C-alpha positions as CSV (number, residue, x, y, z in Angstrom):
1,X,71.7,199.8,121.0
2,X,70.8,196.4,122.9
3,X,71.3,194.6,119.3
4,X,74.4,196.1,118.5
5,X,75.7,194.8,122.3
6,X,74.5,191.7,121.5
7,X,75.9,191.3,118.4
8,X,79.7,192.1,119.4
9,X,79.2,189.8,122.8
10,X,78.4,186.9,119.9
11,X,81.1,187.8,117.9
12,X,83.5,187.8,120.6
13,X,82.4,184.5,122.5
14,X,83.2,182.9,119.2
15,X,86.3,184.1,118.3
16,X,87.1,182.8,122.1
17,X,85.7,179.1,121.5
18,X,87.8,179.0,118.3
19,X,90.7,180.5,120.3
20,X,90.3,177.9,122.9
21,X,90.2,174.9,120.2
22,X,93.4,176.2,118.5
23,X,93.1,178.8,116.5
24,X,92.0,178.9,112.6
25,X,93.8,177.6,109.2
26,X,96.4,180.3,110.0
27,X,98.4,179.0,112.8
28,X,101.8,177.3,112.2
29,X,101.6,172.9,112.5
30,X,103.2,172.0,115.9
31,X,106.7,171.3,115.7
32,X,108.0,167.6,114.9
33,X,109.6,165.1,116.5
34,X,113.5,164.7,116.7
35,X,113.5,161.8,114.4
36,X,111.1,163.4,111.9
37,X,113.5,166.8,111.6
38,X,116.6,164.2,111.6
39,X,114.1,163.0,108.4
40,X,113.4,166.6,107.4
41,X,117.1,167.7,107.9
42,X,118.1,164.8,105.7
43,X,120.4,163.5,108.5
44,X,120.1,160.0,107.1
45,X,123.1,158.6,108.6
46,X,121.9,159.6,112.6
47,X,118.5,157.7,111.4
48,X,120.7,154.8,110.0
49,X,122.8,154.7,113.1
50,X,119.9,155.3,115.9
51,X,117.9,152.2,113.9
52,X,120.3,149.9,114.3
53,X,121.2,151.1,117.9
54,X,117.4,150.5,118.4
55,X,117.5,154.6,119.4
56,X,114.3,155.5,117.0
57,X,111.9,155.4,119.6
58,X,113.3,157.3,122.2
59,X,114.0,159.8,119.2
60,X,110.5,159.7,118.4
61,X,109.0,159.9,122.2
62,X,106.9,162.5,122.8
63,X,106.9,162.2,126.3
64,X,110.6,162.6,126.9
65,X,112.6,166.6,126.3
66,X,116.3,166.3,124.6
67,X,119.3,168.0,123.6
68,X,120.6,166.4,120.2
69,X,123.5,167.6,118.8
70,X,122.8,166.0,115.5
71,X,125.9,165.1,112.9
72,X,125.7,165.7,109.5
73,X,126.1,163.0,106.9
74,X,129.5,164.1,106.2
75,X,130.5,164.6,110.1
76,X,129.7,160.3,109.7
77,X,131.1,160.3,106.7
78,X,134.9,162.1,108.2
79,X,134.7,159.9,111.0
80,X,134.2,156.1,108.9
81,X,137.0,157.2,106.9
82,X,139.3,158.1,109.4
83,X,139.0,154.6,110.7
84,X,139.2,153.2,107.9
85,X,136.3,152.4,106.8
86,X,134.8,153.7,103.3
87,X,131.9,155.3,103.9
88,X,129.1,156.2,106.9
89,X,127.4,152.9,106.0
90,X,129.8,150.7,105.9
91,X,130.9,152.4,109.4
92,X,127.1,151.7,110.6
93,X,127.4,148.2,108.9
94,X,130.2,147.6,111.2
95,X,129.7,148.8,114.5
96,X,127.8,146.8,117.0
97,X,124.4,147.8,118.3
98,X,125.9,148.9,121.6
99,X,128.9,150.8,120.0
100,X,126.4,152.6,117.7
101,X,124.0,153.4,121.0
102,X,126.8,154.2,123.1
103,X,128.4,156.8,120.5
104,X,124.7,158.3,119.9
105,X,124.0,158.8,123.7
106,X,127.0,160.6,123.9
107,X,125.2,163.4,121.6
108,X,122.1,163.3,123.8
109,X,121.6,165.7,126.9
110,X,118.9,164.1,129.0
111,X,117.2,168.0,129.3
112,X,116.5,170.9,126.8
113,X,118.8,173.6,126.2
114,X,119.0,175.9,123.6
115,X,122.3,177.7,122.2
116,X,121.9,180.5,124.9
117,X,120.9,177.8,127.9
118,X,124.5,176.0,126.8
119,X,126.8,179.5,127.2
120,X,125.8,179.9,130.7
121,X,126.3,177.6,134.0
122,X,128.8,174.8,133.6
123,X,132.0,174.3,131.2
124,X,131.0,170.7,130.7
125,X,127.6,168.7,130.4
126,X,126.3,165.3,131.2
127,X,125.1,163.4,128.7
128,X,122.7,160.0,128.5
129,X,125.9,157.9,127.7
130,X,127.1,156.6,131.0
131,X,131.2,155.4,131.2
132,X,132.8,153.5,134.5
133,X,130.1,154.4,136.3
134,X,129.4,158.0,135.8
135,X,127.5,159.8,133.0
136,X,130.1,161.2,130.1
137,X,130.5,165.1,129.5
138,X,130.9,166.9,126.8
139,X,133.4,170.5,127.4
140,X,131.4,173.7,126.1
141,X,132.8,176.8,124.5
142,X,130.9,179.6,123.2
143,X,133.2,181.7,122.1
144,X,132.4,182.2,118.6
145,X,129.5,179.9,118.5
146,X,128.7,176.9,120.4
147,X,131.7,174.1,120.3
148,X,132.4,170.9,122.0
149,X,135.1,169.0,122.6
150,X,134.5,165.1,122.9
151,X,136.6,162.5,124.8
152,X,139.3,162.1,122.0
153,X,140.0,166.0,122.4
154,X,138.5,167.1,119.2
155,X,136.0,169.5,118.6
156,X,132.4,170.1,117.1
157,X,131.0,173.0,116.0
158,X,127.4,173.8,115.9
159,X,126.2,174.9,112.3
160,X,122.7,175.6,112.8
161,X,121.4,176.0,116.7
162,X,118.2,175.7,118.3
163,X,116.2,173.6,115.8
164,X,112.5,173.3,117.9
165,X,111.0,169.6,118.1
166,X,108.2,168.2,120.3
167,X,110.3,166.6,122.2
168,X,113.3,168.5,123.0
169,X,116.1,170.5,120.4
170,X,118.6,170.0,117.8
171,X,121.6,171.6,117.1
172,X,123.3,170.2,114.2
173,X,126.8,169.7,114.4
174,X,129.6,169.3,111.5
175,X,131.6,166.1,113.8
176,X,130.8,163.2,115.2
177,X,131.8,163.4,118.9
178,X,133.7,160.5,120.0
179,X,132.8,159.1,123.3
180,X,135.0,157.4,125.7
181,X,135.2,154.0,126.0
182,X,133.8,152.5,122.6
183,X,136.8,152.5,120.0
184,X,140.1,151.1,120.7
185,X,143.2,152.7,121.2
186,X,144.8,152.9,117.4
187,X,140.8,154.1,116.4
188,X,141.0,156.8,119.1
189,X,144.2,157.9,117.6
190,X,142.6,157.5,114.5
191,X,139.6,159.8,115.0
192,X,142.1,162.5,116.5
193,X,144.1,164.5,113.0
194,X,146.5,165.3,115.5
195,X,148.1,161.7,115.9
196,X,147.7,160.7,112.1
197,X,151.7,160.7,112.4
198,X,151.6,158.2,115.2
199,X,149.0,156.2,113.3
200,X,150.7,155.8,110.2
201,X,154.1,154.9,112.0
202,X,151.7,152.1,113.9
203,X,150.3,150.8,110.6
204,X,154.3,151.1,108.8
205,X,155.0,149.0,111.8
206,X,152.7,145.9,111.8
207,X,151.5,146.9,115.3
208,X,147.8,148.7,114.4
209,X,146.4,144.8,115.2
210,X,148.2,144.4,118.3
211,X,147.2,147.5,119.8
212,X,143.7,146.7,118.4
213,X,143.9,144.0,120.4
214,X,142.2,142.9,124.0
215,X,144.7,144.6,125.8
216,X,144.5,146.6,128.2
217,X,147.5,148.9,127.2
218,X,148.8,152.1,128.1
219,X,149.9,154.4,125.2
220,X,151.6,157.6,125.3
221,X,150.9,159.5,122.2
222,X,153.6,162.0,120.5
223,X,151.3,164.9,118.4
224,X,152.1,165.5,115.2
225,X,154.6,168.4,116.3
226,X,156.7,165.9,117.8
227,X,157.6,163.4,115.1
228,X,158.0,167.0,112.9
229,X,160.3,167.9,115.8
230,X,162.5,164.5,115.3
231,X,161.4,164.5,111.3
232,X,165.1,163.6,110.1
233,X,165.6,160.6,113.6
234,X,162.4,159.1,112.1
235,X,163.4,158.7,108.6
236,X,166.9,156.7,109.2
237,X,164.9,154.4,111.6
238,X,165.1,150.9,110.5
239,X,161.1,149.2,110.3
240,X,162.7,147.0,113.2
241,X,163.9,150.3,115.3
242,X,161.1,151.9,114.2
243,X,158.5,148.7,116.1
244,X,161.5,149.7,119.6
245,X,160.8,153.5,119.2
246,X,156.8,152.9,119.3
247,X,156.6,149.9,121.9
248,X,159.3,152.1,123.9
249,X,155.5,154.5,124.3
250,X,153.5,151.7,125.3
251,X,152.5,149.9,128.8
252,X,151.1,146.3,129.0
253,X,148.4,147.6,131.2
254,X,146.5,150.8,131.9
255,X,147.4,153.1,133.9
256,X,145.4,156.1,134.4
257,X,147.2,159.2,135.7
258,X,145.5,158.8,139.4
259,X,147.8,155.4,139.2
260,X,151.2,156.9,137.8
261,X,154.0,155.5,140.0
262,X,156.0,159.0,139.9
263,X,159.3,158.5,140.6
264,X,160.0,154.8,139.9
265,X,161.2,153.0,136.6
266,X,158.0,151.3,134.4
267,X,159.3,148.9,131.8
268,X,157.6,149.2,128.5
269,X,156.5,146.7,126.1
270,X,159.8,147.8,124.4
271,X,161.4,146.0,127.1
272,X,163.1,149.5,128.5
273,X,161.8,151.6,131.4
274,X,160.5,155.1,130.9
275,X,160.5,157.2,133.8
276,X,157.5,159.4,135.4
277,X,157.9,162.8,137.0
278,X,155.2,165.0,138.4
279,X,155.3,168.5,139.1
280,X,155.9,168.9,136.1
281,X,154.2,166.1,134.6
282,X,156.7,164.6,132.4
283,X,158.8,161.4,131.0
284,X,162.2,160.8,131.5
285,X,163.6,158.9,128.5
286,X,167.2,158.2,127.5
287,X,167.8,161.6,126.7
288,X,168.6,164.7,128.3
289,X,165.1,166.5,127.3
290,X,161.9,165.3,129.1
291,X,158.3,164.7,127.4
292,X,156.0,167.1,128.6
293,X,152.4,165.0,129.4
294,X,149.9,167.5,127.4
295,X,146.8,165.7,128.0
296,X,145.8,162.3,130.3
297,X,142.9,159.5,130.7
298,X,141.6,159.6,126.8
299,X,139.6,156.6,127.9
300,X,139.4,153.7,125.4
301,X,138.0,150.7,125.0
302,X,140.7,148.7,125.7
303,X,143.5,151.2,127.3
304,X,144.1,154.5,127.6
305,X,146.1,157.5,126.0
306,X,148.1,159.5,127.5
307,X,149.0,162.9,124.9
308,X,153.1,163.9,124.9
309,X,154.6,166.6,123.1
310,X,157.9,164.7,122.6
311,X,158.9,161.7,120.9
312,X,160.2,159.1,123.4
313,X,163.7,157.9,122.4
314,X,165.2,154.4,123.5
315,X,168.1,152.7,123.3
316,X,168.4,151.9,120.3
């Protein structure tokens, strides 16, 4: 009887030491880094990106625990072509260290948080990309999944949530999200599908390297659904009172909406005044319907957009 004890105490202290030291061949490999699974996931264009952004090591810090919301090589792929560019690469080619580092922070939370963490608390989330001062959120939805919505209004959705690394999370996300800030005001418009009417009347126009430009400028931006509205106006315009009609929605300076002068006349690069009401927030132009202001302070990096759901009509 005292054998038999003696055997099963043995048997158990051992299978307790090689508890204690981690198990046997059995138990799964600890998770891997961020930028390993980036490797893994075959996210080759966030690697490409966070190298030249000199982001690697923070991806690859073990002593740090992120949110990534990682795009996909076509979510970089989208995004270089809508500004023009022809593929990720060449976008990555392009864009400065800081751009790259800027726009990659903006898809970084500086804590962990799953699918279910991001559904609960607050609509919006600070990330590790800091703007004028302050860090730059990102709006959450969960209905139907996790989305975001980035500073030029569009919106990601996660594909595949909750992605385990060593040091933090990934969710993968089918958009790049567009921080505020780093692009101009045409590539702003650009990266939004809802102004590509605006942005091909800007390039028709000969004013896409202007507004490129140093600036600072002001732009209020029709959607799509207003140059539809005005579809038949738009095609009789002459290229030289097409230029009037699209300088008519533009500022020489930037005014954000805490800095509207309500009320009072604001000449326009046109040369004409526009006219700004609040309560409702609106424009007065030469006609007898008003421009509802959908949207205010898309922050760019050398202006900012303000979104209308009319076309603004001069004198023409």
């Amino acid at each position: 009887m005292m054998h038999w004890l003696k055997t099963l105490l043995t048997a158990c202290v051992t299978a307790g030491l090689l508890a204690a030291c981690g198990g046997g061949d059995d138990d799964p490999p600890p998770p891997p880094t961020i930028a390993a699974l980036a490797q893994q996931q075959n996210l080759t264009a966030l690697l490409a990106a966070a190298n030249k952004a000199g982001l690697s090591a923070t991806l690859a810090n073990t002593s740090v625990s992120l949110t990534v919301f990682a795009p996909t090589n076509a979510a970089f792929n989208t995004l270089a072509t809508q500004l023009g560019f022809a593929d990720a690469t060449a976008m990555v080619t392009a864009l400065s260290p800081t751009a790259l580092a800027n726009i990659l922070n903006y898809h970084v939370l500086p804590t962990r948080q799953t699918a279910a963490q991001l559904s609960t608390g607050a609509a919006t989330r600070a990330t590790a990309y800091t703007f004028d001062g302050s860090p730059a959120t990102l709006a959450v939805s969960t209905t139907g999944g996790v989305r975001l919505t980035d500073a030029v209004l569009t919106q990601a959705t996660v594909t595949t949530a909750d992605v385990a690394a060593s040091n933090g999370i990934v969710h993968v996300v089918n958009k790049v999200l567009v921080p505020p800030g780093v692009l101009n005001v045409v590539q702003m418009a650009q990266a939004n599908p809802d102004f590509s009417t605006l942005v091909d009347a800007v390039v028709d126009a000969n004013l896409a390297t202007t507004l490129s430009g140093a600036g600072p400028f002001t732009v209020f931006a029709p959607t799509n659904q207003a140059f539809a509205d005005i579809a038949s106006t738009v095609a009789g315009l002459t290229p030289t009172q097409l230029s009037t009609v699209l300088t008519y929605h533009v500022l020489g300076s930037q005014v954000l909406s805490t800095q509207i002068p309500f009320g009072t006349p604001v000449a326009t690069v046109s040369g004409q005044s526009i006219t700004i009401q609040n309560t409702p927030l609106r424009i007065v132009d030469t006609t007898a319907t008003p421009a509802p202001i959908a949207a205010t302070d898309i922050r760019a990096s050398n202006g900012v957009i303000h979104v209308i759901s009319k076309v603004l009509i001069p004198t023409l």
